[in-house]
mmCIF file of N, CA and C in Angstrom:
data_model
loop_
_atom_site.group_PDB
_atom_site.id
_atom_site.type_symbol
_atom_site.label_atom_id
_atom_site.label_comp_id
_atom_site.label_asym_id
_atom_site.label_seq_id
_atom_site.Cartn_x
_atom_site.Cartn_y
_atom_site.Cartn_z
ATOM 1 N N MET U 5 0.510 -2.959 5.244
ATOM 2 C CA MET U 5 0.376 -2.659 5.956
ATOM 3 C C MET U 5 -0.595 -2.276 7.325
ATOM 4 N N GLN U 6 -0.799 -2.780 8.584
ATOM 5 C CA GLN U 6 -2.004 -2.253 9.087
ATOM 6 C C GLN U 6 -0.884 -1.117 10.586
ATOM 7 N N VAL U 7 -1.969 -0.211 10.577
ATOM 8 C CA VAL U 7 -1.508 0.951 11.937
ATOM 9 C C VAL U 7 -2.680 0.744 12.619
ATOM 10 N N VAL U 8 -2.600 0.429 13.948
ATOM 11 C CA VAL U 8 -4.266 0.439 14.968
ATOM 12 C C VAL U 8 -3.409 1.651 16.207
ATOM 13 N N LEU U 9 -4.457 2.245 16.408
ATOM 14 C CA LEU U 9 -4.226 3.702 17.408
ATOM 15 C C LEU U 9 -5.569 2.623 18.043
ATOM 16 N N ASN U 10 -4.904 2.757 19.477
ATOM 17 C CA ASN U 10 -5.700 1.688 20.583
ATOM 18 C C ASN U 10 -6.227 2.781 21.094
ATOM 19 N N ASN U 11 -7.457 2.215 22.277
ATOM 20 C CA ASN U 11 -7.877 3.253 23.348
ATOM 21 C C ASN U 11 -8.094 4.385 23.153
ATOM 22 N N ILE U 12 -9.366 4.679 21.735
ATOM 23 C CA ILE U 12 -9.471 5.822 21.058
ATOM 24 C C ILE U 12 -10.934 5.779 21.159
ATOM 25 N N SER U 13 -11.534 7.450 21.280
ATOM 26 C CA SER U 13 -13.203 7.229 21.701
ATOM 27 C C SER U 13 -13.840 7.061 20.303
ATOM 28 N N LYS U 14 -14.793 6.813 20.324
ATOM 29 C CA LYS U 14 -15.633 6.874 18.640
ATOM 30 C C LYS U 14 -15.727 8.249 18.351
ATOM 31 N N GLU U 15 -16.059 9.309 19.103
ATOM 32 C CA GLU U 15 -15.739 10.822 18.405
ATOM 33 C C GLU U 15 -14.140 11.115 18.329
ATOM 34 N N LYS U 16 -13.155 10.883 18.898
ATOM 35 C CA LYS U 16 -12.149 10.974 18.040
ATOM 36 C C LYS U 16 -11.759 10.815 17.108
ATOM 37 N N ALA U 17 -11.785 9.164 17.103
ATOM 38 C CA ALA U 17 -12.059 7.825 15.713
ATOM 39 C C ALA U 17 -12.337 8.814 14.466
ATOM 40 N N GLU U 18 -13.599 8.812 14.912
ATOM 41 C CA GLU U 18 -14.250 9.444 13.649
ATOM 42 C C GLU U 18 -13.719 11.059 13.231
ATOM 43 N N ALA U 19 -13.245 11.518 13.854
ATOM 44 C CA ALA U 19 -12.901 12.468 13.534
ATOM 45 C C ALA U 19 -11.410 13.021 12.661
ATOM 46 N N VAL U 20 -10.754 12.046 13.768
ATOM 47 C CA VAL U 20 -9.903 12.074 12.552
ATOM 48 C C VAL U 20 -9.845 10.750 11.512
ATOM 49 N N LYS U 21 -10.716 10.061 10.831
ATOM 50 C CA LYS U 21 -11.070 9.232 10.078
ATOM 51 C C LYS U 21 -11.999 10.726 8.866
ATOM 52 N N LYS U 22 -12.346 11.260 9.651
ATOM 53 C CA LYS U 22 -12.691 12.620 8.434
ATOM 54 C C LYS U 22 -11.795 13.597 7.893
ATOM 55 N N ALA U 23 -10.591 13.761 9.355
ATOM 56 C CA ALA U 23 -9.880 14.643 9.041
ATOM 57 C C ALA U 23 -8.917 14.132 7.263
ATOM 58 N N LEU U 24 -9.029 13.183 7.052
ATOM 59 C CA LEU U 24 -7.865 12.216 7.013
ATOM 60 C C LEU U 24 -8.927 11.556 5.077
ATOM 61 N N GLU U 25 -9.947 11.888 5.572
ATOM 62 C CA GLU U 25 -10.817 12.072 4.077
ATOM 63 C C GLU U 25 -9.960 12.657 2.369
ATOM 64 N N PRO U 26 -9.583 13.840 2.808
ATOM 65 C CA PRO U 26 -9.556 14.730 0.754
ATOM 66 C C PRO U 26 -7.592 14.143 1.264
ATOM 67 N N ASP U 27 -7.387 13.627 2.011
ATOM 68 C CA ASP U 27 -5.913 12.689 2.055
ATOM 69 C C ASP U 27 -6.251 11.525 1.278
ATOM 70 N N ASN U 28 -7.602 11.021 1.393
ATOM 71 C CA ASN U 28 -7.203 9.737 0.543
ATOM 72 C C ASN U 28 -7.858 9.916 -0.709
ATOM 73 N N VAL U 29 -8.060 10.751 -1.104
ATOM 74 C CA VAL U 29 -8.915 10.978 -2.620
ATOM 75 C C VAL U 29 -7.718 10.841 -3.703
ATOM 76 N N ASP U 30 -6.492 11.710 -3.204
ATOM 77 C CA ASP U 30 -5.253 11.565 -4.930
ATOM 78 C C ASP U 30 -4.673 10.812 -3.968
ATOM 79 N N PHE U 31 -4.853 9.594 -3.958
ATOM 80 C CA PHE U 31 -3.684 8.643 -3.272
ATOM 81 C C PHE U 31 -2.758 8.452 -4.182
ATOM 82 N N PRO U 32 -1.791 8.005 -4.641
ATOM 83 C CA PRO U 32 -0.661 7.801 -5.163
ATOM 84 C C PRO U 32 -1.259 6.234 -6.002
ATOM 85 N N GLU U 33 -0.510 6.443 -7.023
ATOM 86 C CA GLU U 33 -0.847 5.134 -7.673
ATOM 87 C C GLU U 33 -0.514 4.093 -7.166
ATOM 88 N N GLY U 34 -1.217 2.681 -7.398
ATOM 89 C CA GLY U 34 -0.555 1.463 -6.669
ATOM 90 C C GLY U 34 -0.580 1.259 -4.885
ATOM 91 N N LEU U 35 -0.635 2.529 -3.812
ATOM 92 C CA LEU U 35 -1.155 2.416 -2.942
ATOM 93 C C LEU U 35 -2.421 2.497 -2.298
ATOM 94 N N SER U 36 -3.128 2.181 -1.544
ATOM 95 C CA SER U 36 -4.486 2.246 -1.254
ATOM 96 C C SER U 36 -4.197 2.427 0.453
ATOM 97 N N LEU U 37 -5.236 2.908 1.234
ATOM 98 C CA LEU U 37 -5.422 2.947 2.248
ATOM 99 C C LEU U 37 -6.918 3.126 2.251
ATOM 100 N N TYR U 38 -7.515 1.792 3.343
ATOM 101 C CA TYR U 38 -8.606 1.731 3.834
ATOM 102 C C TYR U 38 -8.482 1.944 5.845
ATOM 103 N N VAL U 39 -9.733 2.577 5.996
ATOM 104 C CA VAL U 39 -9.730 3.068 7.294
ATOM 105 C C VAL U 39 -11.003 2.471 8.059
ATOM 106 N N GLU U 40 -10.879 2.088 9.343
ATOM 107 C CA GLU U 40 -12.106 1.455 10.168
ATOM 108 C C GLU U 40 -11.946 1.409 11.766
ATOM 109 N N ASN U 41 -13.191 1.842 12.286
ATOM 110 C CA ASN U 41 -13.294 2.490 13.841
ATOM 111 C C ASN U 41 -13.718 0.081 13.611
ATOM 112 N N ILE U 42 -12.888 -0.122 14.571
ATOM 113 C CA ILE U 42 -13.242 -2.077 15.176
ATOM 114 C C ILE U 42 -13.037 -1.280 17.268
ATOM 115 N N ASP U 43 -14.195 -1.301 17.871
ATOM 116 C CA ASP U 43 -14.531 -0.938 18.995
ATOM 117 C C ASP U 43 -13.664 0.250 19.669
ATOM 118 N N ASN U 44 -12.824 0.183 20.530
ATOM 119 C CA ASN U 44 -11.590 1.952 20.823
ATOM 120 C C ASN U 44 -10.470 1.542 19.866
ATOM 121 N N LYS U 45 -10.336 1.189 18.518
ATOM 122 C CA LYS U 45 -9.595 1.213 18.516
ATOM 123 C C LYS U 45 -9.681 1.705 16.694
ATOM 124 N N LEU U 46 -8.678 2.944 15.660
ATOM 125 C CA LEU U 46 -9.084 3.649 14.703
ATOM 126 C C LEU U 46 -7.609 2.440 14.009
ATOM 127 N N VAL U 47 -8.480 1.336 12.969
ATOM 128 C CA VAL U 47 -7.311 1.104 12.247
ATOM 129 C C VAL U 47 -7.609 1.076 10.949
ATOM 130 N N PHE U 48 -5.804 1.480 10.176
ATOM 131 C CA PHE U 48 -5.513 1.729 9.155
ATOM 132 C C PHE U 48 -4.476 0.713 8.072
ATOM 133 N N ASN U 49 -5.397 0.064 7.132
ATOM 134 C CA ASN U 49 -4.732 -1.071 6.607
ATOM 135 C C ASN U 49 -4.616 -0.148 5.321
ATOM 136 N N PHE U 50 -3.085 -0.495 5.336
ATOM 137 C CA PHE U 50 -2.155 0.449 4.306
ATOM 138 C C PHE U 50 -1.446 -0.996 3.302
ATOM 139 N N GLU U 51 -2.141 -0.681 1.905
ATOM 140 C CA GLU U 51 -1.459 -2.168 0.960
ATOM 141 C C GLU U 51 -0.783 -0.429 -0.415
ATOM 142 N N SER U 52 0.041 -1.834 -0.785
ATOM 143 C CA SER U 52 1.112 -1.244 -1.919
ATOM 144 C C SER U 52 1.713 -1.944 -2.828
ATOM 145 N N LYS U 53 1.679 -2.029 -3.931
ATOM 146 C CA LYS U 53 1.434 -2.635 -5.081
ATOM 147 C C LYS U 53 2.310 -2.458 -6.086
ATOM 148 N N LYS U 54 3.399 -1.509 -5.871
ATOM 149 C CA LYS U 54 4.896 -0.851 -5.872
ATOM 150 C C LYS U 54 5.454 -0.994 -5.174
ATOM 151 N N ASN U 55 6.246 0.028 -4.518
ATOM 152 C CA ASN U 55 7.945 -0.881 -3.827
ATOM 153 C C ASN U 55 7.482 -0.034 -2.349
ATOM 154 N N MET U 56 7.677 -0.261 -1.183
ATOM 155 C CA MET U 56 7.630 -0.570 -0.257
ATOM 156 C C MET U 56 8.803 1.209 0.630
ATOM 157 N N LYS U 57 9.652 1.771 0.033
ATOM 158 C CA LYS U 57 10.445 3.083 0.242
ATOM 159 C C LYS U 57 9.281 3.858 -0.542
ATOM 160 N N GLN U 58 8.032 3.825 -1.020
ATOM 161 C CA GLN U 58 6.856 5.098 -1.129
ATOM 162 C C GLN U 58 5.858 4.715 -0.201
ATOM 163 N N LEU U 59 5.642 3.292 -0.298
ATOM 164 C CA LEU U 59 4.843 2.966 0.915
ATOM 165 C C LEU U 59 5.025 3.573 2.416
ATOM 166 N N ILE U 60 5.877 3.200 3.165
ATOM 167 C CA ILE U 60 6.840 4.104 4.235
ATOM 168 C C ILE U 60 6.627 5.581 4.040
ATOM 169 N N GLY U 61 6.889 5.654 3.264
ATOM 170 C CA GLY U 61 6.972 8.069 2.783
ATOM 171 C C GLY U 61 5.801 8.321 3.563
ATOM 172 N N THR U 62 4.393 7.293 2.780
ATOM 173 C CA THR U 62 3.222 8.032 2.538
ATOM 174 C C THR U 62 2.092 7.448 4.431
ATOM 175 N N ILE U 63 3.309 6.421 4.990
ATOM 176 C CA ILE U 63 2.553 6.577 5.929
ATOM 177 C C ILE U 63 2.719 6.650 6.896
ATOM 178 N N ASP U 64 4.206 7.612 7.148
ATOM 179 C CA ASP U 64 4.718 8.518 7.855
ATOM 180 C C ASP U 64 4.363 9.526 7.449
ATOM 181 N N GLU U 65 3.677 10.305 6.123
ATOM 182 C CA GLU U 65 2.452 11.426 6.237
ATOM 183 C C GLU U 65 1.640 11.004 6.850
ATOM 184 N N VAL U 66 0.582 10.435 6.736
ATOM 185 C CA VAL U 66 -0.651 10.304 7.341
ATOM 186 C C VAL U 66 -0.031 9.626 8.471
ATOM 187 N N MET U 67 0.839 9.493 9.216
ATOM 188 C CA MET U 67 0.341 9.252 10.186
ATOM 189 C C MET U 67 1.219 10.943 11.052
ATOM 190 N N ASP U 68 1.961 11.530 10.393
ATOM 191 C CA ASP U 68 1.952 13.125 10.930
ATOM 192 C C ASP U 68 0.497 13.702 10.784
ATOM 193 N N HIS U 69 -0.481 13.075 9.346
ATOM 194 C CA HIS U 69 -1.608 13.946 9.413
ATOM 195 C C HIS U 69 -2.369 13.647 10.848
ATOM 196 N N ILE U 70 -2.155 12.244 11.371
ATOM 197 C CA ILE U 70 -3.126 12.104 12.140
ATOM 198 C C ILE U 70 -2.742 12.096 13.499
ATOM 199 N N GLN U 71 -1.689 12.850 13.643
ATOM 200 C CA GLN U 71 -1.366 13.280 14.964
ATOM 201 C C GLN U 71 -1.567 14.779 15.100
ATOM 202 N N VAL U 72 -1.487 15.650 14.188
ATOM 203 C CA VAL U 72 -2.304 16.592 13.871
ATOM 204 C C VAL U 72 -3.224 17.136 13.968
ATOM 205 N N ALA U 73 -4.087 16.143 13.488
ATOM 206 C CA ALA U 73 -5.760 15.444 13.649
ATOM 207 C C ALA U 73 -5.902 15.612 15.570
ATOM 208 N N LEU U 74 -5.486 14.992 16.242
ATOM 209 C CA LEU U 74 -5.403 14.606 17.442
ATOM 210 C C LEU U 74 -5.666 15.899 18.257
ATOM 211 N N LYS U 75 -4.277 17.188 17.504
ATOM 212 C CA LYS U 75 -3.518 17.680 18.139
ATOM 213 C C LYS U 75 -4.607 18.745 18.717
ATOM 214 N N VAL U 76 -5.475 19.301 17.566
ATOM 215 C CA VAL U 76 -6.740 19.958 17.464
ATOM 216 C C VAL U 76 -7.801 19.485 18.271
ATOM 217 N N ILE U 77 -8.786 18.500 17.780
ATOM 218 C CA ILE U 77 -9.111 17.744 18.998
ATOM 219 C C ILE U 77 -9.287 17.827 20.158
ATOM 220 N N GLU U 78 -8.131 17.628 20.650
ATOM 221 C CA GLU U 78 -7.548 18.038 21.973
ATOM 222 C C GLU U 78 -7.488 19.620 22.449
#
């Protein structure tokens, strides 16, 4: 599953990416997240080899962390 944040500056994108790095270390087994900057977008690529419910919960948690990071940046 892919989630894209549009119209984000490179500085904010890098700050959000760095804020999420500690969460990406102990990711649940069977799940993965790859984050990349593309132009003025921050793209989150989630992959699950297990159940969809766990994937949705993880995406929700990551989105909460992104929201907090963006609030702190501003």
